[in-house]
GROMACS .gro file of C-alpha atoms in nm:
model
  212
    1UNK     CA    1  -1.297  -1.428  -1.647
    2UNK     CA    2  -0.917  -1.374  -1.707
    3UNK     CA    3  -0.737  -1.618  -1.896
    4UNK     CA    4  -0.543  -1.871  -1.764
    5UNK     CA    5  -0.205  -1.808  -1.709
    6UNK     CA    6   0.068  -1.986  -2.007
    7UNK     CA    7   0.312  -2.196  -1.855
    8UNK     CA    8   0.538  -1.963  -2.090
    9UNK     CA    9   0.428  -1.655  -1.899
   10UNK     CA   10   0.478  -1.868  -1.542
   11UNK     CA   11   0.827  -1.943  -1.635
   12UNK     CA   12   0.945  -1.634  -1.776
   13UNK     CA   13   0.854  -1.458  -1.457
   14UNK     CA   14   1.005  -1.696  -1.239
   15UNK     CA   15   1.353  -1.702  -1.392
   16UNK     CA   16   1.345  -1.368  -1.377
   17UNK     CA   17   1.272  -1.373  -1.009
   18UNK     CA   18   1.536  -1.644  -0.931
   19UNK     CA   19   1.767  -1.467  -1.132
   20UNK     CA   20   1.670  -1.128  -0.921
   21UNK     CA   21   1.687  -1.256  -0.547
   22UNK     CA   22   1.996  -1.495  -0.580
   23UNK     CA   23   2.266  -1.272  -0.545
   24UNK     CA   24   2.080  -1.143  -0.208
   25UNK     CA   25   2.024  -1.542  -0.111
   26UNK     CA   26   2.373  -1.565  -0.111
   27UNK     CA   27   2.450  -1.285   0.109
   28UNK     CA   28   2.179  -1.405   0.344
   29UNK     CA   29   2.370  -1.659   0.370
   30UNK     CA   30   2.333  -1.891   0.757
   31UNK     CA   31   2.666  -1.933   0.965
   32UNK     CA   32   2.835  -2.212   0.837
   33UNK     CA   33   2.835  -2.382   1.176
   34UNK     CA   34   2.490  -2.540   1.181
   35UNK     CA   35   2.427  -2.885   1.078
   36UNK     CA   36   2.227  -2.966   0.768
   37UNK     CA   37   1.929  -2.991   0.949
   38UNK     CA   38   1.957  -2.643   1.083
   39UNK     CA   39   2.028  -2.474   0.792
   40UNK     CA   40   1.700  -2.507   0.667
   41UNK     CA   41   1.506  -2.428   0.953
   42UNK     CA   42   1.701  -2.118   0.972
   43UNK     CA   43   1.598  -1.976   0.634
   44UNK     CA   44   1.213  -2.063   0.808
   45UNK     CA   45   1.317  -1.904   1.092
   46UNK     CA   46   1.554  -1.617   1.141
   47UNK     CA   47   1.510  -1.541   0.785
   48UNK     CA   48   1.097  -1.526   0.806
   49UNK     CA   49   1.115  -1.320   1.142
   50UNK     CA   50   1.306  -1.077   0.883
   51UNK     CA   51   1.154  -1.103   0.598
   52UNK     CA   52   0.770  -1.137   0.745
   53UNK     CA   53   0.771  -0.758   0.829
   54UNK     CA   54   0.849  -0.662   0.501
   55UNK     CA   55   0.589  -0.844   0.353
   56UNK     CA   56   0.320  -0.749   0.645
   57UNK     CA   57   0.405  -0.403   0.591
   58UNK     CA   58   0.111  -0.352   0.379
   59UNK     CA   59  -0.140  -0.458   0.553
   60UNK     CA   60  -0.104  -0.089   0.737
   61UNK     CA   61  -0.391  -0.010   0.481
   62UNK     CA   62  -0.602  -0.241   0.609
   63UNK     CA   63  -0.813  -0.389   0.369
   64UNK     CA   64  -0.732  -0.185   0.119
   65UNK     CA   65  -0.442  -0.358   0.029
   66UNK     CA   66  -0.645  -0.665  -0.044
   67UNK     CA   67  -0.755  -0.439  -0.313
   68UNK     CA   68  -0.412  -0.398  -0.479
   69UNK     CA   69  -0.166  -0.650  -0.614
   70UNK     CA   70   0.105  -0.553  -0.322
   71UNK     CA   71   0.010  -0.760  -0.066
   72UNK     CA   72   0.046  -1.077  -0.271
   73UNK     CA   73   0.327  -0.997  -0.491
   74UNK     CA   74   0.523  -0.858  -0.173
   75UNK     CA   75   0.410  -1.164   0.018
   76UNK     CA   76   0.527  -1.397  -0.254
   77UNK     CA   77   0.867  -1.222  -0.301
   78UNK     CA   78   0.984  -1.307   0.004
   79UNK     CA   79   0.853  -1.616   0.007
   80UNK     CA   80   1.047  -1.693  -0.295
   81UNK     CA   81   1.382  -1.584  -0.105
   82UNK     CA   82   1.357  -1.775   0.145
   83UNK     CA   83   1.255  -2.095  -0.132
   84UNK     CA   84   1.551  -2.029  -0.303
   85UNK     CA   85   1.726  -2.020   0.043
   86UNK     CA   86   1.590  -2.376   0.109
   87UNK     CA   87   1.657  -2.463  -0.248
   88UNK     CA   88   2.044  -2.334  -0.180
   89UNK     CA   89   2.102  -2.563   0.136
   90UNK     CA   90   2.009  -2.856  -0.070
   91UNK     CA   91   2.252  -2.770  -0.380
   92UNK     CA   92   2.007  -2.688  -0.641
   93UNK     CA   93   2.215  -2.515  -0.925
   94UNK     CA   94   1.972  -2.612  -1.168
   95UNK     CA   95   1.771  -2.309  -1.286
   96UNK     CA   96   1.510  -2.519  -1.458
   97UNK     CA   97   1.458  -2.676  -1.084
   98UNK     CA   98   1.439  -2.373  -0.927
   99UNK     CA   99   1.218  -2.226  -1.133
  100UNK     CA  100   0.998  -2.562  -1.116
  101UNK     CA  101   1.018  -2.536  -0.734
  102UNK     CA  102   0.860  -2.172  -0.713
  103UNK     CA  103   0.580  -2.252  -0.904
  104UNK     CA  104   0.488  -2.589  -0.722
  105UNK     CA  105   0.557  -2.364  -0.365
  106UNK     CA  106   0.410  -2.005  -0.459
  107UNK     CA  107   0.149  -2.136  -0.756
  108UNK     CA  108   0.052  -2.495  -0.646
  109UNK     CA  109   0.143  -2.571  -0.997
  110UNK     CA  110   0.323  -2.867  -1.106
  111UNK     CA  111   0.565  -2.772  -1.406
  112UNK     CA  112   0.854  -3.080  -1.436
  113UNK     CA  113   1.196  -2.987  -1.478
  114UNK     CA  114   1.191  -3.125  -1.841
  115UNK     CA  115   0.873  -2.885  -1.964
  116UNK     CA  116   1.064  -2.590  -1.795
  117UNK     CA  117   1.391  -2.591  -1.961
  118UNK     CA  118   1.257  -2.534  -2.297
  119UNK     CA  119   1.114  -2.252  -2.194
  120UNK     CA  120   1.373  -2.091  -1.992
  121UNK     CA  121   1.525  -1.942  -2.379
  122UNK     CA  122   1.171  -1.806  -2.474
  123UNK     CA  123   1.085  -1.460  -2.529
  124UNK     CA  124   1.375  -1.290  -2.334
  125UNK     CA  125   1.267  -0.940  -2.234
  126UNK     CA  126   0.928  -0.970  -2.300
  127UNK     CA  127   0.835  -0.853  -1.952
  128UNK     CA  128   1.146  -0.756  -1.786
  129UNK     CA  129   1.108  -0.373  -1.911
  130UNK     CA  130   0.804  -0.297  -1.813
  131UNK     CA  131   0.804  -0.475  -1.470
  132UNK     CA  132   1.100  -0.325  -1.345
  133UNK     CA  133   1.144  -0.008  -1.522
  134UNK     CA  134   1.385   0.273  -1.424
  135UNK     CA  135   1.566   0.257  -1.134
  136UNK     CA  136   1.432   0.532  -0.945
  137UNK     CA  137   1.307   0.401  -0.600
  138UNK     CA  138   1.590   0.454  -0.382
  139UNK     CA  139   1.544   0.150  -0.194
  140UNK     CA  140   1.929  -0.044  -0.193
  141UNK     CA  141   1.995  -0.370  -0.109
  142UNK     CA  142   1.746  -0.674   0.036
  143UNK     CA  143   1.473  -0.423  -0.043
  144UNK     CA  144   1.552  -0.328  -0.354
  145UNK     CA  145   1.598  -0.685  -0.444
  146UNK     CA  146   1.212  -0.820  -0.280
  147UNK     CA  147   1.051  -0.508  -0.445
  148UNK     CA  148   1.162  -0.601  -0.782
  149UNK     CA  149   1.106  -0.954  -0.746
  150UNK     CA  150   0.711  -0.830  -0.658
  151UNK     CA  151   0.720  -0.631  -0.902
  152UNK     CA  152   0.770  -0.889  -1.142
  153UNK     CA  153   0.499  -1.136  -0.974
  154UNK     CA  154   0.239  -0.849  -1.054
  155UNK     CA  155   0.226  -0.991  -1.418
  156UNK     CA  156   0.138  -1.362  -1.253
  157UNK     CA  157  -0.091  -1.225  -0.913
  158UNK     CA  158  -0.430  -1.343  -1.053
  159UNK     CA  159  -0.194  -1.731  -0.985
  160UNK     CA  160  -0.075  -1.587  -0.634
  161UNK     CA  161  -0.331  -1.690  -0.413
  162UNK     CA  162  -0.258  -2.039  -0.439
  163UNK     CA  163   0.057  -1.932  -0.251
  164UNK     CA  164   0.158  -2.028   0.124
  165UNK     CA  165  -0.105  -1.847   0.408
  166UNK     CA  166  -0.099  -1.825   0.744
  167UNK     CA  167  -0.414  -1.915   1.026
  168UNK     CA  168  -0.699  -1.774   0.933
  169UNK     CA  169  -0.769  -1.528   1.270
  170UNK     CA  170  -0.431  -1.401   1.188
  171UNK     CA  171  -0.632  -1.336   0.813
  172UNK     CA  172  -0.948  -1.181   0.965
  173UNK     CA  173  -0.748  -0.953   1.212
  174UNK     CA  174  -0.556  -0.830   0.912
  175UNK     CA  175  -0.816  -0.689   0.721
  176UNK     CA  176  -0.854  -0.426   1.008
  177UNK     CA  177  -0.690  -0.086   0.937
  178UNK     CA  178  -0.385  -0.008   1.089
  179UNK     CA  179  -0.395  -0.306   1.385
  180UNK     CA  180  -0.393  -0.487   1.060
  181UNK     CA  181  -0.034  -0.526   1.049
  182UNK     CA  182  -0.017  -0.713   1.360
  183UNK     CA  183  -0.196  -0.984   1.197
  184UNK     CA  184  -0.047  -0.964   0.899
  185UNK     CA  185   0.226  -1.002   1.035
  186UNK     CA  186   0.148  -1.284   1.196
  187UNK     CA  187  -0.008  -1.439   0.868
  188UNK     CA  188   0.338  -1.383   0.659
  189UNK     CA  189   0.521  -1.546   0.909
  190UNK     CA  190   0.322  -1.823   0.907
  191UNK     CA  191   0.316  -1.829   0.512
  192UNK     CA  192   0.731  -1.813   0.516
  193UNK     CA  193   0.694  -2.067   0.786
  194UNK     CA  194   0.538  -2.325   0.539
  195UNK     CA  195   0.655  -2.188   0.190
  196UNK     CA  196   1.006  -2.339   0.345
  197UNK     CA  197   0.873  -2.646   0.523
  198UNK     CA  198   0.693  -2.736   0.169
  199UNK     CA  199   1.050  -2.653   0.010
  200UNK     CA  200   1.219  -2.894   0.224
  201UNK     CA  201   0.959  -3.171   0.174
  202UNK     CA  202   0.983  -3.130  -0.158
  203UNK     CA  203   1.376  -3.148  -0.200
  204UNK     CA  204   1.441  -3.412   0.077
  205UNK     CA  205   1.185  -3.672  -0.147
  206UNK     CA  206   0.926  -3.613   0.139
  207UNK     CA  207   0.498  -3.640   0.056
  208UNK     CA  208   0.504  -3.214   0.039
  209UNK     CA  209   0.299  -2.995   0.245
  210UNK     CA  210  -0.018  -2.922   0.088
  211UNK     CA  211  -0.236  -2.786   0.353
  212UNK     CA  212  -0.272  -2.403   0.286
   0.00000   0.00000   0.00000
């Protein structure tokens, strides 16, 4: 059995993340003309129909990918983005409360603002190098961004299944090959769908979503 995951580790990752996918949260950014309400539901809405295919796109290997971190840590990425997109509408310039945020949403852990901060000066570049690496992928923009945010959750996966997932028949269909994608598809959506609705809960002073 692997050993548990330091909150150290948790938080260095994250940061790193939030740091990663901000600039591309704020070109996402919703027209200005919807009400508060609205703006949230957007980033679960027009954002996940975006964002969903992405993060299906494995599941063209069927199974297969179930055997390989990039379903999860693709998955998660986005789901982060569109966290941090939730996290945006509700003014959260706080990195410690970001960073708390993702890993109540994508780890169903419960770090407090005040045992995150500390840790947010730790051991800077311990895993940035070798997540990321050379820049040699090609990919630009939103894609570029996602890939090395999942890319970085690779060091955390073993704590990604506690993340956001969609019905389970959309699950089961996506561990065909190819036809997969379709529910995979379906299954990230649904994920994006209620990584932002817990986001919301969470900021607005709401109970949370906690059904997975």
């Amino acid at each position: 059995m692997a050993a548990p995951i330091s909150d150290a580790v948790v938080v260095d990752v994250l940061r790193r993340v939030d740091r990663g996918l901000g600039p591309l949260v704020q070109r996402l950014g919703r027209p200005p003309r919807l009400s508060p309400a609205q703006r949230a539901a957007w980033w679960a809405g027009r954002v996940s129909r975006v964002a969903a295919g992405v993060s299906a796109a494995p599941r063209l290997a069927g199974k297969l990918a179930d055997l390989l971190p990039l379903q999860n840590t693709v998955g998660s990425a986005v789901q982060a983005l569109v966290v941090l997109g939730v996290a945006r509408e509700h003014g959260v310039d706080d990195q410690a409360a970001r960073v708390a945020l993702l890993a109540e949403v994508l780890l169903n852990r419960q770090l407090p603002v005040e045992r995150v901060q500390p840790l947010l000066a730790r051991s800077r570049g311990v895993y940035v190098d070798e997540a990321l690496g050379e820049d040699r992928s090609g990919l630009d923009g939103a894609a570029r961004s996602v890939w090395r945010a999942a890319r970085l959750l690779s060091r955390i996966d073993d704590a990604l299944d506690a993340r956001p997932k969609g019905k389970l028949r959309h699950r089961a269909l996506a561990q065909l090959p190819v036809v997969g994608v379709v529910g995979g598809y379906a299954a990230e959506r649904e994920g994006l769908r209620r990584a932002a609705l817990e986001a919301e809960e969470l900021l607005g002073g709401g109970p949370g979503v906690r059904a997975r």
